[in-house]
Amino acid sequence: MFKRNATCLIFTTLLLFSRICYGQESNYSIYKNDNTEQLEEFRNSNTTSEVESSSSTVITASEDGSFPEGIQEPPLDPSITIQEGLSYPFREKLYVKPLPNNDLLTSFQFKMNSEEFAPSISSLNYGQYNHFTVFPKAIESVLHRTDTRQLHLRFTRGFWDAETWGRLPHDGFKSGGNGVELWAIIEAESKDNAYSKWKTLANSLSGLFCASINFIDSSKTTYPVTSFQPDNDQGLPVFANSKNQLYLIRAALANEPICTENLTPFLKLLPTKGKSGISTFLDGHKVFDSSWHSLSVDVITNCDVNQDKCKYETDAVVDMVTHVPYSLARNKNPIPKPLPAEQLRCDTNKPYDAFQCFPLPESTETEFDLSQIFGKTIKGSSMMSDIPSHICAIITSKWDVSIKVNGELFGTDDNCFELDGMDEYDLYLASSDTSDVTTLNEEVPLHVSRSLTGYGQDHGGLRTVFQNPTPMPITAIYFESLPWYMRLYLSSLKLESIDSSNLQLEDVIDSVYYNSAIDHKRPSHLEYTITIPANTTLAISCQFDKALLHFADYPPDANHGFEIESAVITVIKPFKYQIRTETLLLSLSTPDFSMPYNVIIITSTVIGLIYGTLYNLLVKKVVRVEQADKLIEQQAGLKKKLVAVVLKLKSKVVDRIKQKKVINFYI
Amino acid sequence: MVMPVKESHIVLGCFVSRLLVSFVFPSLQHQLDQSVEFSTPMTSFKSIQEGIYMFTKGLPTYNGGVVHHSPILIWMLSILPSQLFITVLYAAIDAYIAFQILQISKHLKYCNLPNYIFGILYVLNPLVLLSCVSKSSIIFTNVLITTALLHVLQGNIVFASMAIAAAGYLSLYPILLLVPLLGMIASWKRKILSIITTIITLQILLFISYEINGSSWDFIDSTYGKILTFSKVFPNIGLWWYFFVEMFDEFIPFFKSVFNLIVLVFIVPFTIRFNQQPLFAFILCLGWIILTKPYPTLGDAGFFLSLLPFFNSIFGYLRYPLLSTLLILHAVILSPIFYHLWIDLGSGNSNFFYAITLVYALGIASIIADLTWAMLRNEYDEGKPNYNVKVTQI
């Protein structure tokens, strides 16, 4: 039933999506002459007015209207100009930040706002207004159908090495735990109603982003109480009627692989579609070849309550950490193979000959173009907004950065560059000491790591270590959602002071929220506020039982274990910061999957044996053996004769068969 | 009540031995509470502690989660100020069971053993000792069962019925023991009185629970509902768990009802067939319940085995005592080993432990069947043993 629903939803979403793509592409018609009539038939009426308004734009393009081809080839023709003052609420920025150990953080940020709209007017009434210029209509229709006021989606893979790399980009607010994470604020009459809208939202996004978000069900869904709160709650009005409430709902899928099929729909949401502007850099092969990457989409509804005006604001971010020498080497040798002996960098202080080579650490001198890492150059600015695309490098004095415009290098004082033409751009980075990076002075407020304890497959423990390296106390909210097959014993929550300070659990933890799990229906949901004193490390542990599941509830590879989603720690004092722990792999005990029939048969036999024995004992008469024999003989009078007849017949038949056999044998 | 010197020594010995084991091996409680033989989701001390924790913090105790104990039990234990008091309470209750077994043995007609033997056998029973040290909540049910038994023998029917109602309130299936209990009551009037007392007591207990649980009935589902529907699938030494792990989805409700029927099925037949030996019928029913219930522990078996010496006069008729003993020994010794092989080492699979649960079931069943036979044979001989007569059933 549910599966069919999900497929249906995905199908409708895809349909919607294809429609939306057309709607989106019509944005490109600003590059065309006044051929709106031709496009009319596959354009949504709401975008028509916008196109008409821009139809006077001076644009050259193919006259035959084959505009999909026109899009694939970005307009590099210098004769193309854009009308002064034409701009859409679209911004894009690219930050490049070298990290220690020759890693490089690149952060692509896209902001897309919708036009203002009045929430009191139904958005199905297309004639009334329009608000899709650069804002992805695919998202709007999903938001509208599910009454979602805020939507936050994260696709993250990899391990952020905070001790080396420092703070997470955007203070951790734009990256999720490993896998997919989704939370939303949904307007609904009741919690049940909110949940059904949430299911619709998850299924729609599943189709939109080609991810298994449709696997979100009630056993993975939580309603966070103190975590994930929106920043500005006055900007979140209730649209329909005052009886409705806003519900914050969250779920995460830790075992979801993040791949290029998630990036493609992500790029389609952008008005530039990865064809111009900084998004041209985004190539699936390169993004997912990085050691850490995170895709995020945040849509918020920002309302001016007094004027009955709202608009959607979308932040789409791609962050990734690339190991530069690895990427460069990959360009030289797409198939990794051993280096020839003369290219090996050997430590000459150690034994070193034709057979031995202790490798030196990586060189601290570097020189590369960003296009060497991404395999492409930037094809012009986005040409969408009044603010041109932006590229910034966050570097120290030992680094040099300059922009390459059509092969010529230019530099600036603040290491930021504006791409304001339709040229070919690239960024050139060079350093004499790559270990000198800006992150060295950054202070990570908190390191948190979580691990499983215990060795058996029936019981276990969770241990979370909080390390505060700063000289001030840190207050944070700990959020954890554990699957129901981990039966958590909250009474076993215990604090272990690692620094031998005599802290008690009550000293560090206050305001605990706990909602225990229900089998198959609800996860355990634990939230607490924790204050870690300055320069202190402490561990909080908790015991749990592992359930044995019904044999059909195990995934195909049951002995691999179950991925447990990461815990989310939101630092609230002295500043805001968010971190997530690693995911865990929980191994449960497994039954023998080949045994169903055997078990049913054997257990039933044992029960039958016991029942039969006792039944016979209770109902039968107790007599002496001689009496019993006599009784049997008396009862057997008629029976005996019958048996005799049967035996006689039988012997005759048997004899015949034997005779026949003999005859046959002789023939 | 004045106890003879020997009996008071036994009771005191019971109390001291439990305390001593708890204090000398402080980690033993935790180990046993984690062991599959002495702890089930329905009886484990961890679950009681979680209940006490949630109850005292004002959290919803029965809204999902891991608490499956009755509200009154949790409330009573939450009053105790520390773990020490709980340890003392468990030891005291075990000593009280020993005392009641001594008292029950005084009511036996055919008994050629001195009374104190029964007490000593209970105190020395390792299964009972370990179950008490593990702080399994089964001890509360056991004490109520012996209370019921003692009081019905003493003729105090109201109190006996109350005790059996309370036992049923704590762990559901002992309420079935009301049937053999009625068999021990002579007149119909008193039988009806007993039934009415039981019903009223149950209602009062449930109502008190309702009040304690913040005017909510959700504890019914978390306690009895979870037992009846066997929704906490966790390995134990019973017959249910592997059957329902491996059963096909469509048939689970059907087989759950069948398994529940099996628990009921021999209660009335035993009572009727052995209406001349009502105490025997009572203990046979107890054995049948611990064999067929969904969450059995070795603590149940220990309690049942400690009551068997009452019938030592018919032990001569047993046909395969050696087989029964070996089956039980085999199961008790191998079950922790096979469980360890499966869960901790991964060198064995679940079938190892499953096989042992079958052996255990056969062991208990062979004891029950053999005892039934012995009693039938004893009835045939009209109480005067004549082992030379060859007797059969037809």
XYZ file of N, CA, C and O in Angstrom, chain B residues 64-159:
384
model
N 5.500 3.477 25.747
C 6.570 2.821 24.988
C 7.685 2.406 25.925
O 7.450 2.097 27.081
N 8.875 2.415 25.435
C 10.032 2.215 26.276
C 10.246 0.796 26.733
O 9.864 -0.160 26.067
N 10.870 0.683 27.871
C 11.382 -0.609 28.292
C 10.784 -1.064 29.617
O 11.226 -2.045 30.178
N 9.792 -0.355 30.117
C 9.239 -0.707 31.426
C 8.002 -1.574 31.230
O 7.045 -1.167 30.576
N 8.051 -2.787 31.793
C 6.910 -3.688 31.669
C 6.493 -4.229 33.029
O 5.883 -5.281 33.121
N 6.878 -3.553 34.083
C 6.491 -3.987 35.420
C 5.248 -3.238 35.879
O 4.967 -2.139 35.409
N 4.540 -3.857 36.832
C 3.305 -3.245 37.307
C 3.598 -1.945 38.034
O 4.612 -1.824 38.724
N 2.698 -0.971 37.905
C 2.925 0.331 38.541
C 3.105 0.232 40.053
O 3.934 0.941 40.627
N 2.333 -0.649 40.706
C 2.430 -0.696 42.173
C 3.816 -1.168 42.592
O 4.413 -0.643 43.528
N 4.345 -2.163 41.870
C 5.674 -2.675 42.204
C 6.710 -1.556 42.071
O 7.562 -1.367 42.950
N 6.613 -0.822 41.005
C 7.575 0.258 40.775
C 7.414 1.346 41.824
O 8.393 1.852 42.378
N 6.184 1.629 42.155
C 5.935 2.654 43.160
C 6.508 2.222 44.516
O 7.170 2.989 45.201
N 6.269 0.931 44.866
C 6.753 0.465 46.171
C 8.273 0.478 46.220
O 8.865 0.858 47.224
N 8.908 0.039 45.128
C 10.377 0.017 45.143
C 10.951 1.427 45.081
O 12.070 1.667 45.538
N 10.186 2.365 44.493
C 10.711 3.726 44.405
C 10.698 4.411 45.768
O 11.389 5.404 45.974
N 9.903 3.860 46.701
C 9.886 4.454 48.045
C 11.203 4.157 48.761
O 11.717 4.978 49.514
N 11.758 2.958 48.490
C 12.993 2.570 49.179
C 14.106 3.557 48.827
O 14.328 3.867 47.667
N 14.798 4.031 49.846
C 15.742 5.118 49.598
C 17.003 4.720 48.846
O 17.579 5.540 48.156
N 17.460 3.477 48.985
C 18.722 3.184 48.294
C 18.769 1.740 47.830
O 17.906 0.930 48.157
N 19.822 1.434 47.057
C 20.029 0.086 46.535
C 20.176 -0.921 47.666
O 19.745 -2.061 47.553
N 20.777 -0.484 48.773
C 21.016 -1.373 49.905
C 19.690 -1.931 50.422
O 19.547 -3.129 50.663
N 18.700 -1.034 50.525
C 17.401 -1.461 51.022
C 16.774 -2.474 50.073
O 16.138 -3.424 50.505
N 16.959 -2.246 48.789
C 16.378 -3.167 47.805
C 17.032 -4.538 47.940
O 16.364 -5.568 47.927
N 18.364 -4.554 48.098
C 19.074 -5.826 48.282
C 18.540 -6.549 49.514
O 18.271 -7.758 49.489
N 18.379 -5.814 50.611
C 17.875 -6.419 51.844
C 16.454 -6.927 51.634
O 16.105 -8.029 52.065
N 15.655 -6.143 50.916
C 14.265 -6.555 50.671
C 14.217 -7.877 49.904
O 13.476 -8.788 50.268
N 15.050 -7.999 48.854
C 15.059 -9.233 48.072
C 15.459 -10.422 48.944
O 14.834 -11.482 48.871
N 16.502 -10.230 49.757
C 16.951 -11.322 50.631
C 15.843 -11.687 51.609
O 15.571 -12.873 51.863
N 15.180 -10.667 52.160
C 14.124 -10.917 53.142
C 12.977 -11.677 52.498
O 12.417 -12.612 53.098
N 12.639 -11.299 51.279
C 11.521 -11.981 50.614
C 11.876 -13.441 50.348
O 11.066 -14.342 50.565
N 13.111 -13.686 49.924
C 13.518 -15.072 49.685
C 13.474 -15.868 50.983
O 13.049 -17.024 50.997
N 13.907 -15.240 52.070
C 13.852 -15.910 53.366
C 12.406 -16.196 53.750
O 12.094 -17.253 54.316
N 11.530 -15.261 53.419
C 10.116 -15.447 53.736
C 9.532 -16.607 52.927
O 8.731 -17.393 53.433
N 9.967 -16.746 51.674
C 9.505 -17.901 50.877
C 9.962 -19.191 51.538
O 9.188 -20.142 51.688
N 11.226 -19.203 51.975
C 11.753 -20.403 52.650
C 10.904 -20.718 53.880
O 10.538 -21.878 54.133
N 10.581 -19.695 54.641
C 9.750 -19.867 55.829
C 8.385 -20.449 55.461
O 7.895 -21.391 56.089
N 7.784 -19.897 54.389
C 6.462 -20.380 53.998
C 6.518 -21.810 53.491
O 5.609 -22.595 53.759
N 7.604 -22.163 52.817
C 7.734 -23.555 52.356
C 7.803 -24.489 53.557
O 7.186 -25.565 53.568
N 8.517 -24.053 54.593
C 8.577 -24.847 55.818
C 7.179 -25.022 56.416
O 6.804 -26.111 56.849
N 6.419 -23.950 56.429
C 5.066 -24.018 56.993
C 4.159 -24.908 56.152
O 3.376 -25.684 56.679
N 4.294 -24.780 54.824
C 3.449 -25.613 53.942
C 3.741 -27.078 54.193
O 2.834 -27.911 54.281
N 5.025 -27.404 54.369
C 5.397 -28.815 54.513
C 4.756 -29.426 55.764
O 4.572 -30.637 55.833
N 4.380 -28.602 56.718
C 3.734 -29.140 57.922
C 2.329 -29.651 57.633
O 1.766 -30.404 58.395
N 1.737 -29.171 56.543
C 0.384 -29.577 56.209
C 0.351 -30.854 55.378
O -0.727 -31.321 55.026
N 1.515 -31.390 55.020
C 1.548 -32.578 54.174
C 1.133 -33.799 54.980
O 1.538 -33.963 56.125
N 0.285 -34.650 54.336
C -0.186 -35.842 55.045
C 0.846 -36.965 54.956
O 1.265 -37.535 55.936
N 1.211 -37.299 53.738
C 2.167 -38.389 53.574
C 3.556 -37.789 53.423
O 3.940 -37.354 52.352
N 4.257 -37.769 54.477
C 5.583 -37.198 54.351
C 6.505 -37.922 55.307
O 6.272 -37.926 56.519
N 7.494 -38.560 54.767
C 8.417 -39.299 55.621
C 9.747 -38.569 55.788
O 10.748 -39.160 56.130
N 9.717 -37.262 55.491
C 10.950 -36.489 55.648
C 10.742 -35.469 56.746
O 9.631 -34.965 56.926
N 11.807 -35.127 57.488
C 11.669 -34.036 58.451
C 11.426 -32.715 57.726
O 11.920 -32.505 56.619
N 10.660 -31.827 58.353
C 10.227 -30.589 57.697
C 11.377 -29.733 57.186
O 11.305 -29.168 56.112
N 12.421 -29.648 58.001
C 13.473 -28.688 57.660
C 14.147 -28.995 56.328
O 14.727 -28.136 55.690
N 14.040 -30.272 55.903
C 14.660 -30.649 54.625
C 14.150 -29.761 53.486
O 14.914 -29.288 52.649
N 12.836 -29.503 53.488
C 12.253 -28.710 52.395
C 12.850 -27.315 52.370
O 13.171 -26.771 51.314
N 12.986 -26.759 53.581
C 13.581 -25.420 53.676
C 15.010 -25.424 53.183
O 15.421 -24.567 52.386
N 15.767 -26.422 53.627
C 17.177 -26.489 53.237
C 17.300 -26.627 51.724
O 18.112 -25.959 51.080
N 16.427 -27.474 51.145
C 16.497 -27.664 49.692
C 16.219 -26.356 48.961
O 16.840 -26.059 47.948
N 15.291 -25.571 49.505
C 15.010 -24.278 48.862
C 16.209 -23.350 48.986
O 16.641 -22.722 48.021
N 16.769 -23.282 50.194
C 17.884 -22.355 50.440
C 19.092 -22.734 49.576
O 19.787 -21.870 49.043
N 19.306 -24.051 49.437
C 20.498 -24.489 48.703
C 20.302 -24.548 47.198
O 21.249 -24.787 46.463
N 19.057 -24.365 46.751
C 18.802 -24.441 45.318
C 19.544 -23.307 44.600
O 19.241 -22.136 44.785
N 20.531 -23.645 43.783
C 21.338 -22.572 43.171
C 20.531 -21.680 42.237
O 20.810 -20.491 42.120
N 19.523 -22.262 41.588
C 18.733 -21.451 40.659
C 17.986 -20.364 41.418
O 17.914 -19.207 40.996
N 17.426 -20.744 42.564
C 16.690 -19.776 43.380
C 17.646 -18.710 43.905
O 17.353 -17.512 43.865
N 18.788 -19.156 44.377
C 19.779 -18.222 44.930
C 20.186 -17.194 43.866
O 20.142 -15.984 44.097
N 20.532 -17.695 42.676
C 20.997 -16.778 41.624
C 19.872 -15.859 41.161
O 20.097 -14.684 40.881
N 18.664 -16.399 41.106
C 17.534 -15.577 40.687
C 17.318 -14.442 41.692
O 17.033 -13.307 41.309
N 17.470 -14.771 42.973
C 17.296 -13.737 43.999
C 18.400 -12.692 43.882
O 18.142 -11.491 43.955
N 19.626 -13.144 43.668
C 20.741 -12.196 43.567
C 20.595 -11.312 42.324
O 20.947 -10.134 42.333
N 20.020 -11.881 41.255
C 19.855 -11.080 40.032
C 18.772 -10.024 40.197
O 18.590 -9.189 39.319
N 18.044 -10.096 41.285
C 16.954 -9.142 41.574
C 15.888 -9.183 40.490
O 15.325 -8.150 40.107
N 15.628 -10.392 40.014
C 14.539 -10.554 39.061
C 13.223 -10.353 39.797
O 13.047 -10.813 40.929
N 12.282 -9.686 39.146
C 11.025 -9.381 39.834
C 10.151 -10.617 39.991
O 9.087 -10.547 40.588
N 10.611 -11.756 39.471
C 9.818 -12.979 39.571
C 9.646 -13.390 41.041
O 8.699 -14.064 41.418
N 10.558 -12.947 41.889
C 10.514 -13.313 43.309
C 9.232 -12.791 43.967
O 8.678 -13.430 44.863
N 8.723 -11.653 43.504
C 7.497 -11.105 44.093
C 6.308 -11.990 43.740
O 5.426 -12.221 44.573
N 6.293 -12.484 42.526
C 5.242 -13.416 42.129
C 5.350 -14.699 42.942
O 4.350 -15.216 43.435
N 6.577 -15.188 43.089
C 6.779 -16.440 43.813
C 6.313 -16.329 45.256
O 5.673 -17.236 45.782
N 6.632 -15.240 45.914
C 6.258 -15.102 47.317
C 4.736 -15.052 47.431
O 4.154 -15.612 48.379
N 4.081 -14.450 46.466
C 2.620 -14.387 46.531
C 2.014 -15.766 46.290
O 0.991 -16.113 46.882
N 2.663 -16.568 45.430
C 2.149 -17.922 45.183
C 2.272 -18.775 46.442
O 1.322 -19.460 46.839
N 3.435 -18.712 47.104
C 3.569 -19.506 48.343
C 2.617 -18.983 49.414
O 2.061 -19.775 50.185
N 2.411 -17.672 49.449
C 1.468 -17.112 50.424
C 0.079 -17.689 50.184
O -0.595 -18.134 51.125
N -0.328 -17.695 48.922
C -1.647 -18.227 48.594
C -1.753 -19.685 49.016
O -2.736 -20.113 49.643
N -0.703 -20.431 48.710
C -0.697 -21.863 49.009
C -0.792 -22.095 50.516
O -1.597 -22.904 50.998
N 0.011 -21.366 51.262
C 0.043 -21.543 52.714
C -1.312 -21.193 53.320
O -1.843 -21.932 54.154
N -1.889 -20.081 52.856
C -3.122 -19.636 53.490
C -4.305 -20.501 53.122
O -5.199 -20.690 53.931
N -4.291 -21.045 51.929
C -5.413 -21.927 51.593
C -5.300 -23.226 52.396
O -6.300 -23.808 52.795
N -4.085 -23.640 52.671
C -3.916 -24.841 53.495
C -4.340 -24.558 54.931
O -4.874 -25.425 55.623
N -4.103 -23.316 55.352
C -4.503 -22.949 56.707
C -5.982 -22.604 56.789
O -6.489 -22.340 57.874
N -6.658 -22.569 55.645
C -8.088 -22.296 55.634
C -8.432 -20.834 55.499
O -9.600 -20.455 55.527
N -7.425 -19.995 55.331
C -7.674 -18.563 55.201
C -7.878 -18.228 53.724
O -6.970 -17.800 53.027
N -9.126 -18.456 53.248
C -9.372 -18.398 51.808
C -9.281 -16.994 51.249
O -8.746 -16.778 50.160
N -9.794 -16.042 52.025
C -9.802 -14.653 51.543
C -8.377 -14.185 51.274
O -8.064 -13.646 50.204
N -7.507 -14.471 52.228
C -6.133 -14.016 52.084
C -5.441 -14.726 50.915
O -4.701 -14.115 50.137
